[in-house]
GROMACS .gro file of C-alpha atoms in nm:
model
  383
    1UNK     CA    1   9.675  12.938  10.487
    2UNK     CA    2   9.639  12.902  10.095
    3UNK     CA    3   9.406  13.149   9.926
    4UNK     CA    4   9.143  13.036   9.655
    5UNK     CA    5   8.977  13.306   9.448
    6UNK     CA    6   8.706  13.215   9.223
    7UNK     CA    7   8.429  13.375   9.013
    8UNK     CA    8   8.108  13.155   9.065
    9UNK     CA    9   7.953  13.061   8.737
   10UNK     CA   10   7.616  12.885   8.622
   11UNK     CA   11   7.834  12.613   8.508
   12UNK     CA   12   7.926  12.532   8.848
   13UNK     CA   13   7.594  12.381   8.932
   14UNK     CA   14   7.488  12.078   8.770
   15UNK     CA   15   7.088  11.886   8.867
   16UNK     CA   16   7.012  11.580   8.792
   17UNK     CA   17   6.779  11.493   8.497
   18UNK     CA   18   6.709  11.181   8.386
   19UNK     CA   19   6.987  10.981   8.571
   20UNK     CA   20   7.293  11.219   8.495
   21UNK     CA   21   7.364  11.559   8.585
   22UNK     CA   22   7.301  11.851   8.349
   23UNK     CA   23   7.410  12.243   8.381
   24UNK     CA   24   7.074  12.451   8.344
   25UNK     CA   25   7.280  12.703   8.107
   26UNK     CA   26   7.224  12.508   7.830
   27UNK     CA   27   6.886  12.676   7.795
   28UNK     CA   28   7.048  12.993   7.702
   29UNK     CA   29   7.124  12.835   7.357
   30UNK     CA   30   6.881  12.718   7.073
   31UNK     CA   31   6.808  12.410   7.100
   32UNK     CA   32   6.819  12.351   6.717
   33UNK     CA   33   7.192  12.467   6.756
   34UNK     CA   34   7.304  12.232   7.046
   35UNK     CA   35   7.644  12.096   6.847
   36UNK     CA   36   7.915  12.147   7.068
   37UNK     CA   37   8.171  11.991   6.898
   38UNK     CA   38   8.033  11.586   6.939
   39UNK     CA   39   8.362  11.491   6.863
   40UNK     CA   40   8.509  11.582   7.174
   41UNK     CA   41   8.213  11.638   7.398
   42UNK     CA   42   7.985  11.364   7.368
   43UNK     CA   43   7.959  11.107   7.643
   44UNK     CA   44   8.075  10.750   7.543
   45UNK     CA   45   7.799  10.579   7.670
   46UNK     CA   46   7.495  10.521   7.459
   47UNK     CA   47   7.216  10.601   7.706
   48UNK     CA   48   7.417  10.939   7.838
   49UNK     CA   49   7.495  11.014   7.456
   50UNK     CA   50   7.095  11.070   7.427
   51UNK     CA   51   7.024  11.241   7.730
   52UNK     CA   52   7.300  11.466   7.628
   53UNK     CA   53   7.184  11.512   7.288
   54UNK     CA   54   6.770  11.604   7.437
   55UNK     CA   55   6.919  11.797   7.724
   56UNK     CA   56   6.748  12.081   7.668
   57UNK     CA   57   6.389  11.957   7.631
   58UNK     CA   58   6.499  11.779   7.973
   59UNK     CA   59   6.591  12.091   8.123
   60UNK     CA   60   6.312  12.257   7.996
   61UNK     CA   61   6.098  11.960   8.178
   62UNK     CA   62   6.268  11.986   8.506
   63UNK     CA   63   6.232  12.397   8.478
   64UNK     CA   64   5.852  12.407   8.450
   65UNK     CA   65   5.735  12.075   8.620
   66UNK     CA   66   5.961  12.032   8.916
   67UNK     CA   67   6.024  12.419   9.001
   68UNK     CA   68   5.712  12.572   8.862
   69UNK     CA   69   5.856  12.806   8.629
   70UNK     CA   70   5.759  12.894   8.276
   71UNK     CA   71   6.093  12.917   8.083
   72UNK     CA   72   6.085  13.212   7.835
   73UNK     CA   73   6.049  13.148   7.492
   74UNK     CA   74   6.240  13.352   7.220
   75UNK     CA   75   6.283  13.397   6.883
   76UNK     CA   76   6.569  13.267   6.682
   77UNK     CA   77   6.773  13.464   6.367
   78UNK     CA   78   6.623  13.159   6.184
   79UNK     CA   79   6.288  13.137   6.044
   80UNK     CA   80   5.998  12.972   6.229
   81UNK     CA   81   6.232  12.896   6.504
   82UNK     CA   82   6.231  12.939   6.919
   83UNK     CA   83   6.448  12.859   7.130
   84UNK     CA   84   6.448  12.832   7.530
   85UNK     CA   85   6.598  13.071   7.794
   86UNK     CA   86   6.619  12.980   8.203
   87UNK     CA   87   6.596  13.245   8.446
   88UNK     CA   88   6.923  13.085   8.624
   89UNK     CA   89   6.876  13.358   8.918
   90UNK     CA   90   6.474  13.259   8.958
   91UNK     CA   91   6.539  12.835   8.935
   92UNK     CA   92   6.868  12.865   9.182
   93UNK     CA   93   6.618  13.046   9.352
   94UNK     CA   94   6.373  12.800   9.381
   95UNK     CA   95   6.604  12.500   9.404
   96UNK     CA   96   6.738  12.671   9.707
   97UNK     CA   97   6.428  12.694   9.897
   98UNK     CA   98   6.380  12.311   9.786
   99UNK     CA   99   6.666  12.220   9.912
  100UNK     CA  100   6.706  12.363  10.258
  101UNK     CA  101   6.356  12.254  10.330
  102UNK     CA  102   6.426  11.903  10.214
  103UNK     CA  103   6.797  11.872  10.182
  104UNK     CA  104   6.844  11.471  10.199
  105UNK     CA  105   6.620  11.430   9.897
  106UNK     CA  106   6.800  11.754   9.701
  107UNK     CA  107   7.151  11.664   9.796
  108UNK     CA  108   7.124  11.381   9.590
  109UNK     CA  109   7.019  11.593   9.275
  110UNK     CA  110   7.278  11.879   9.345
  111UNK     CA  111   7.677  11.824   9.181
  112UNK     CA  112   7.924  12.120   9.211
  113UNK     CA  113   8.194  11.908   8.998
  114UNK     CA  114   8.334  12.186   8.855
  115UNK     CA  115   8.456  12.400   9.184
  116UNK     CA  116   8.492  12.055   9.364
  117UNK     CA  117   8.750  12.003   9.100
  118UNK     CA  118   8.929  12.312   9.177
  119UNK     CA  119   8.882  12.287   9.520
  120UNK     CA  120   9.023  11.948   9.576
  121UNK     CA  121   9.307  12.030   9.306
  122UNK     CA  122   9.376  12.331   9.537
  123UNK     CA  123   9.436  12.097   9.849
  124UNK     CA  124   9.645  11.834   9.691
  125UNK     CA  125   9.867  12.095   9.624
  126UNK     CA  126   9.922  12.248   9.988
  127UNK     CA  127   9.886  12.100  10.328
  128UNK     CA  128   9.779  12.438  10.481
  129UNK     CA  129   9.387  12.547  10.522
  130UNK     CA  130   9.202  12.675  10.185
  131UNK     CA  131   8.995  12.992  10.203
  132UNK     CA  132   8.795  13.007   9.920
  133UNK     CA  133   8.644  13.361   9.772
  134UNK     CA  134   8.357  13.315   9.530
  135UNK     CA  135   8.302  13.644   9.308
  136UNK     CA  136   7.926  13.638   9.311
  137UNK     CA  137   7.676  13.865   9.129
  138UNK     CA  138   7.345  13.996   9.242
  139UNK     CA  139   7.261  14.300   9.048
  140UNK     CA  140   7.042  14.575   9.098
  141UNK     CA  141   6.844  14.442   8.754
  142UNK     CA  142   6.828  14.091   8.883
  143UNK     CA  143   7.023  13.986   8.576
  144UNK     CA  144   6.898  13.629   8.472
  145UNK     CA  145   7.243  13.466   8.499
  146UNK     CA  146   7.298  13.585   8.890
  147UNK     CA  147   7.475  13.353   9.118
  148UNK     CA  148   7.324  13.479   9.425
  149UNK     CA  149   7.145  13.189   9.492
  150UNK     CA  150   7.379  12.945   9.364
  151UNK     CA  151   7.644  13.062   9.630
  152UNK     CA  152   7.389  12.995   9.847
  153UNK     CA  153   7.364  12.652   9.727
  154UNK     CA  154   7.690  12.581   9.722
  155UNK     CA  155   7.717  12.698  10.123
  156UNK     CA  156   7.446  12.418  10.244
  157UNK     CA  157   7.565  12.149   9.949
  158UNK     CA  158   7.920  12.191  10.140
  159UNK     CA  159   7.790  12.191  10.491
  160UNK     CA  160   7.642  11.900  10.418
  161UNK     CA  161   7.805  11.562  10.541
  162UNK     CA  162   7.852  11.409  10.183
  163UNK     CA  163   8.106  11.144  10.119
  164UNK     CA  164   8.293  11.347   9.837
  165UNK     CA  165   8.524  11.503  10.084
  166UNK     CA  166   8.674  11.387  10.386
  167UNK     CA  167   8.619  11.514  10.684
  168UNK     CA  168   9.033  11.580  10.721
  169UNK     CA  169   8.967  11.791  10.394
  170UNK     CA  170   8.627  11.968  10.482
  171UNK     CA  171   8.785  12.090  10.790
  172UNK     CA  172   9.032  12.231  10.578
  173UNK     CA  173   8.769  12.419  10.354
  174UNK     CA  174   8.621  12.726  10.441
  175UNK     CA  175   8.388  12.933  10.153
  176UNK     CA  176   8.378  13.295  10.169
  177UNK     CA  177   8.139  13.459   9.926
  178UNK     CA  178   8.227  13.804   9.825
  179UNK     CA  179   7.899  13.953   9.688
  180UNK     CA  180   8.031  14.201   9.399
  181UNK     CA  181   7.813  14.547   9.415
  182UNK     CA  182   7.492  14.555   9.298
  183UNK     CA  183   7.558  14.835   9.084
  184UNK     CA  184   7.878  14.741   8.916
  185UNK     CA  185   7.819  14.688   8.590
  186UNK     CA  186   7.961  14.270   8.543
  187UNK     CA  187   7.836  14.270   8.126
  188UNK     CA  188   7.920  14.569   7.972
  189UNK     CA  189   8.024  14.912   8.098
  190UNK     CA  190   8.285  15.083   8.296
  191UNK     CA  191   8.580  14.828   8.267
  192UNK     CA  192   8.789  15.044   8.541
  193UNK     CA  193   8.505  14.985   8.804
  194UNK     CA  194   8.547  14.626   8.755
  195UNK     CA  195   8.949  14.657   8.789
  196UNK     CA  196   8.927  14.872   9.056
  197UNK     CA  197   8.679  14.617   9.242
  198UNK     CA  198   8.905  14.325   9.210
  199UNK     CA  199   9.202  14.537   9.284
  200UNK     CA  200   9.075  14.636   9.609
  201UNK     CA  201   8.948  14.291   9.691
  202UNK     CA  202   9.300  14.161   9.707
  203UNK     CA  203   9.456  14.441   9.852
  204UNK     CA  204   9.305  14.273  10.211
  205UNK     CA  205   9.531  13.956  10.100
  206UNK     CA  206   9.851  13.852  10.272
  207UNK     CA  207  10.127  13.867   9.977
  208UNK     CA  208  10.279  13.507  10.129
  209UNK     CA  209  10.019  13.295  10.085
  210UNK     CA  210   9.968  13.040   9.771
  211UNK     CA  211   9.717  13.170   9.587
  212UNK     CA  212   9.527  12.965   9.356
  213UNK     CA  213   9.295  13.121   9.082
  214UNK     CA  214   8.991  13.011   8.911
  215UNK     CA  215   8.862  13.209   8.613
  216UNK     CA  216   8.623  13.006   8.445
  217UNK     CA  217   8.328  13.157   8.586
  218UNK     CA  218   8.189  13.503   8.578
  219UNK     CA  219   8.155  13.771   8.295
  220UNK     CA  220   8.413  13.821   8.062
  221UNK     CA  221   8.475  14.139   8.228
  222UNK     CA  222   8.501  13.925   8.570
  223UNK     CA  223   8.744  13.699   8.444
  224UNK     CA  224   8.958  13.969   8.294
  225UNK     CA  225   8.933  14.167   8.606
  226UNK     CA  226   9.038  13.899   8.833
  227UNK     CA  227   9.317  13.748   8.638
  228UNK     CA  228   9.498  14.105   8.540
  229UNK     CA  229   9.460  14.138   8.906
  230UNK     CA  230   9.602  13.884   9.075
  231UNK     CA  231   9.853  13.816   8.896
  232UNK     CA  232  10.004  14.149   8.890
  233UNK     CA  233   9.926  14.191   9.304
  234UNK     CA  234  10.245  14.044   9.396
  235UNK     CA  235  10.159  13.704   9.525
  236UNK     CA  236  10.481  13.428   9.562
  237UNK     CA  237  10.332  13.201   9.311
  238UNK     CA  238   9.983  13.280   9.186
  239UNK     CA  239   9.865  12.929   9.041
  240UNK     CA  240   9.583  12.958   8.783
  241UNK     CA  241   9.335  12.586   8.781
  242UNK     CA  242   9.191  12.521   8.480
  243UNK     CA  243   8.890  12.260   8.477
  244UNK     CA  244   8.861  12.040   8.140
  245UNK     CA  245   8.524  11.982   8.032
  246UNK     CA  246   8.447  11.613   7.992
  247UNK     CA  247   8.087  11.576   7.925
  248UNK     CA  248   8.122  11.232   8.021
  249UNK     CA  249   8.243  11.313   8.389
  250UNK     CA  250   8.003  11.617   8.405
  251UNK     CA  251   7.716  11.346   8.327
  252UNK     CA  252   7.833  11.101   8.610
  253UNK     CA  253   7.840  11.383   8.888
  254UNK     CA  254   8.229  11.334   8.897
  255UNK     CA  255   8.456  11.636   8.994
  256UNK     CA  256   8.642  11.827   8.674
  257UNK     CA  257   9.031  11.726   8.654
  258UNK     CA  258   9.252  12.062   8.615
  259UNK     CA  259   9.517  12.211   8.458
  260UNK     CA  260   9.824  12.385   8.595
  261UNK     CA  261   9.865  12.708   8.527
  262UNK     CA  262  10.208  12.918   8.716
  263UNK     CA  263  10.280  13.230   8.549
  264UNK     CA  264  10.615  13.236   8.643
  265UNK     CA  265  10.764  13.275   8.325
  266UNK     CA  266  10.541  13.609   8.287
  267UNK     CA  267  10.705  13.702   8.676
  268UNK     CA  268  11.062  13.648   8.548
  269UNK     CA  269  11.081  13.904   8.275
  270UNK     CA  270  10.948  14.185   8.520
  271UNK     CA  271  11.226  14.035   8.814
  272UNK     CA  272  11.495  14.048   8.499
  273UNK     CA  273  11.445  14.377   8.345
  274UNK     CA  274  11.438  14.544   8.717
  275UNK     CA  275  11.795  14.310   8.749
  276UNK     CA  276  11.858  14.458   8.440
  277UNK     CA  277  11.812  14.859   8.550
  278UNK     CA  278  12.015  14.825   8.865
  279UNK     CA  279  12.283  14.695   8.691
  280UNK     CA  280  12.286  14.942   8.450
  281UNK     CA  281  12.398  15.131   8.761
  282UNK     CA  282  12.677  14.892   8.830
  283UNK     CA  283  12.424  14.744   9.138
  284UNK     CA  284  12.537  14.398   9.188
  285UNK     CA  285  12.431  14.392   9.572
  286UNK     CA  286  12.096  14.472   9.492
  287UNK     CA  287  12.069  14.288   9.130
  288UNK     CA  288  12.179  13.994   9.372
  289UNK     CA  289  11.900  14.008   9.663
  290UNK     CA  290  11.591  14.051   9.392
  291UNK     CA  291  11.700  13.705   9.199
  292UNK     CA  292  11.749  13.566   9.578
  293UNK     CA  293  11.390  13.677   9.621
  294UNK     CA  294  11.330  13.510   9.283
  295UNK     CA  295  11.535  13.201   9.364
  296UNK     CA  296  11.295  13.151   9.690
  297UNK     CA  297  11.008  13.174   9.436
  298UNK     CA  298  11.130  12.888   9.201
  299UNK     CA  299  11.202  12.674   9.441
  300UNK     CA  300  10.875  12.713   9.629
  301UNK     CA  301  10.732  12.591   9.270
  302UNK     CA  302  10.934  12.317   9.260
  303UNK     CA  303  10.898  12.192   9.657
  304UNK     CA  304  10.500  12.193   9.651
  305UNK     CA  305  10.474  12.079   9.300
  306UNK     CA  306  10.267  12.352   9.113
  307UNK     CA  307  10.385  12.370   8.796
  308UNK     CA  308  10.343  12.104   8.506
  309UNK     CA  309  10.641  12.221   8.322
  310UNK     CA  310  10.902  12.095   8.593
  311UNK     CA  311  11.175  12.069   8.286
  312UNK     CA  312  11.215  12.432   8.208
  313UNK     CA  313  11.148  12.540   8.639
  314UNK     CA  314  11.462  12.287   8.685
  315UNK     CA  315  11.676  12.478   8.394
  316UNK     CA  316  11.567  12.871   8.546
  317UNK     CA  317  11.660  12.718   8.881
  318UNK     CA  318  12.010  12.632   8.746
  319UNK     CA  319  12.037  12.950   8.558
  320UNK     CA  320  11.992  13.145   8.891
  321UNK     CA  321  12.203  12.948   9.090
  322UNK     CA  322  12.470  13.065   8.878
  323UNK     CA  323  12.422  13.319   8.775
  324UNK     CA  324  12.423  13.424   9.188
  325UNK     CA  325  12.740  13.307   9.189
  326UNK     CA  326  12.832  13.556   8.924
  327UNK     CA  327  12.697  13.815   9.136
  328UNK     CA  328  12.912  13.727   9.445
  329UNK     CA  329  13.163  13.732   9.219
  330UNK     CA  330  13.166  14.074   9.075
  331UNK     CA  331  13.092  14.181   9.471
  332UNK     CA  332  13.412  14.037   9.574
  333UNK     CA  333  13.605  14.176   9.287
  334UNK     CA  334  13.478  14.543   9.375
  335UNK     CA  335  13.559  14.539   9.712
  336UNK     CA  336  13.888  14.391   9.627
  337UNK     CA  337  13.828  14.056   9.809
  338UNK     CA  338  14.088  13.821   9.554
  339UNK     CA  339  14.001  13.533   9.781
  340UNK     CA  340  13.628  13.541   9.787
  341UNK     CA  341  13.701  13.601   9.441
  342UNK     CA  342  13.895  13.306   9.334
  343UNK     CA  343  13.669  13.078   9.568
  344UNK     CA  344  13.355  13.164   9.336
  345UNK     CA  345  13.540  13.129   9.046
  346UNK     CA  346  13.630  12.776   9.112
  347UNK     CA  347  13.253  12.715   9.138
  348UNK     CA  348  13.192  12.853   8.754
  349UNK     CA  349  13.305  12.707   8.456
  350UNK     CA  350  13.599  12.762   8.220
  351UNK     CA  351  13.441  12.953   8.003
  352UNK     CA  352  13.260  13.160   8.310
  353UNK     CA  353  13.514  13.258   8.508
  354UNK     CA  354  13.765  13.347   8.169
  355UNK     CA  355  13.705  13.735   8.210
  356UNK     CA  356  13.773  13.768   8.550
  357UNK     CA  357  14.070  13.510   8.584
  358UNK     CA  358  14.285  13.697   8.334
  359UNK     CA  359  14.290  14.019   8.591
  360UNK     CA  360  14.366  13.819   8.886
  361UNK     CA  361  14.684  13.734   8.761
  362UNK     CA  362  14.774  14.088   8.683
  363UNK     CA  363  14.990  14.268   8.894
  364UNK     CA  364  14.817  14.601   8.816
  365UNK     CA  365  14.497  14.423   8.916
  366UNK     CA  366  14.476  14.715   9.203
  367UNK     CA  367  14.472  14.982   8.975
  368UNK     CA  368  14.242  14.801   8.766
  369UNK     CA  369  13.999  14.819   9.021
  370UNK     CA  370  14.057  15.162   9.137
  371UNK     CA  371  14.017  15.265   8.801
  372UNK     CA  372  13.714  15.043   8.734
  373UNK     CA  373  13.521  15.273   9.035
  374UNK     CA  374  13.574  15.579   8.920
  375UNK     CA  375  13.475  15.473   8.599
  376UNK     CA  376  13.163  15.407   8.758
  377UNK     CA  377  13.099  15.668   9.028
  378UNK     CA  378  13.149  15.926   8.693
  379UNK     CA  379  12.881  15.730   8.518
  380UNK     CA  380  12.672  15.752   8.845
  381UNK     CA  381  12.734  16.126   8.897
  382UNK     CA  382  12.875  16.058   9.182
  383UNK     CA  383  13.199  16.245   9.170
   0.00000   0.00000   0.00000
């Protein structure tokens, strides 16, 4: 079984408006301020490219005539200016009840491209079962950006039979809200409380699963909470998916590509520096069976594919590999093994194997290595 955690975000429902899909968020900005960088955001096609640019007066449209809400109206730090807010909490709300009371007609309105994206990104990459958690919020204040009753949503939109999964996939799929106390405080506050949440969340985790992580949802305390924490909970190979926004794709209903995210490079300095303490107590057995542990990682990156930066995975892998062999080496030459010895050697370079081959040769090599452990069982305090 893989392991997807998630925190649910506004952005991860889209309705459609107009002939494309639109996130209802973008009422929580002025609509006089609605530049989000054209260059790289606007759709390509002309007819999208205005729907995109009156998106809010569209939302604003579908808010109060097709849900019955009255969207709150605020002021704005400029002069003689509103702009727009949606209760996200009170439309998913309605658009819930909508939908489970005429689902055929809603399904076609409803897109979740953005955790499709990471969902289907998750599967590609394993050919075990996917639990998915989604972090969702329902606070005590009935905050206006709960996902509540988008979770909800997102339960019936995937129990749905809908073409954009295959039944060999959906099978493979099961969604597993984790509603996030009503009391913690997700915008501000206690920072710990959050930690301490997540923390305990994956403490019910089995270590040997993949784990896949999705952060772009949630409070910024939620996505700081839940990336600190899984990554530092001791998973294999915690994989981090990044959706790219493309407006364009967003528009059409299409699922969000991803980017690749291992921190693996953050996991080997912790597995060197505790190399690095046992052999500053002349542990070679032990230095040797945590980089076998991190050998198994590496190549489990490299086997299912879940890194984009194969090139520098393929160099650490080749690193390890010898520098095991040094290990074995400086085992054998303790314990006085000149065989094992000189078979590892033959296995390391010229250049590698220099320091050791010069005291093989030596008659006194014996006493060498007698001397050599005392040497350390005095550093030790063993003696």
């Amino acid at each position: 079984m893989a392991i997807l955690l998630a925190n649910l975000g506004t952005a991860d429902l889209t309705i459609k408006i107009d002939g494309y899909f639109l996130p209802l968020l973008d009422l929580q900005v002025p609509v006089q301020e609605q530049h989000h960088n054209p260059e790289a955001l606007e759709p390509e096609d002309k007819n999208a490219k205005q729907v995109w640019c009156d998106r809010n007066n569209l939302i604003k449209q579908f808010i109060t005539q097709d849900l019955g809400i009255t969207p709150k109206t605020h002021k704005s730090t400029k002069p003689s200016t509103q702009y727009f807010k949606v209760d996200f909490r009170q439309a998913t709300e309605k658009i819930r009840k909508y939908y489970e009371t005429a689902t055929t007609q809603w399904h076609q309105r409803i897109k979740v491209g953005r955790l499709l994206g990471v969902i289907k990104t998750a599967l590609a990459l394993t050919d075990e079962t996917l639990t998915c958690y989604l972090f969702t919020s329902n606070q005590d204040s009935k905050h206006d950006q709960d996902t509540v009753f988008a979770a909800k949503i997102l339960e019936h939109w995937f129990s749905y039979d809908t073409s954009e999964i295959s039944p060999k996939d959906r099978a493979r799929i099961t969604l597993v809200p984790k509603y996030i106390p009503a009391n913690l405080p997700l915008a501000r506050g206690d920072e710990d409380l959050i930690l301490s949440y997540y923390y305990d969340q994956l403490q019910t985790l089995d270590r040997r699963e993949t784990l896949f992580i999705s952060i772009q949802g949630g409070t910024v305390y939620m996505k700081t909470a839940l990336k600190i924490q899984a990554i530092g909970a001791g998973f294999k190979a915690p994989i981090i998916l990044e959706p790219q926004l493309d407006v364009s794709r967003l528009m059409a209903g299409e699922t969000s590509h991803c980017k690749r995210l291992s921190y693996w490079r953050f996991q080997r300095q912790q597995k060197y520096e505790d190399i690095k303490q046992l052999l500053n107590r002349w542990d070679f057995a032990g230095a040797k069976t945590i980089l076998e542990d991190w050998q198994a990682i590496l190549n489990h990156l490299a086997s299912k594919n879940l890194t984009e930066d194969d090139g520098l995975l393929e160099k650490e892998q080749a690193k390890v590999k010898r520098l095991l062999i040094g290990f074995d080496t400086a085992v054998a030459w303790l314990n006085s093994d000149q065989k094992a010895t000189e078979s590892n050697l033959k296995q390391l370079s010229e250049q590698e194997s220099a320091p050791f081959a010069q005291y093989l040769s030596n008659e006194l090599r014996v006493i060498y290595n007698l001397y050599a452990r005392l040497v350390i069982h005095n550093e030790l305090k063993q003696i």
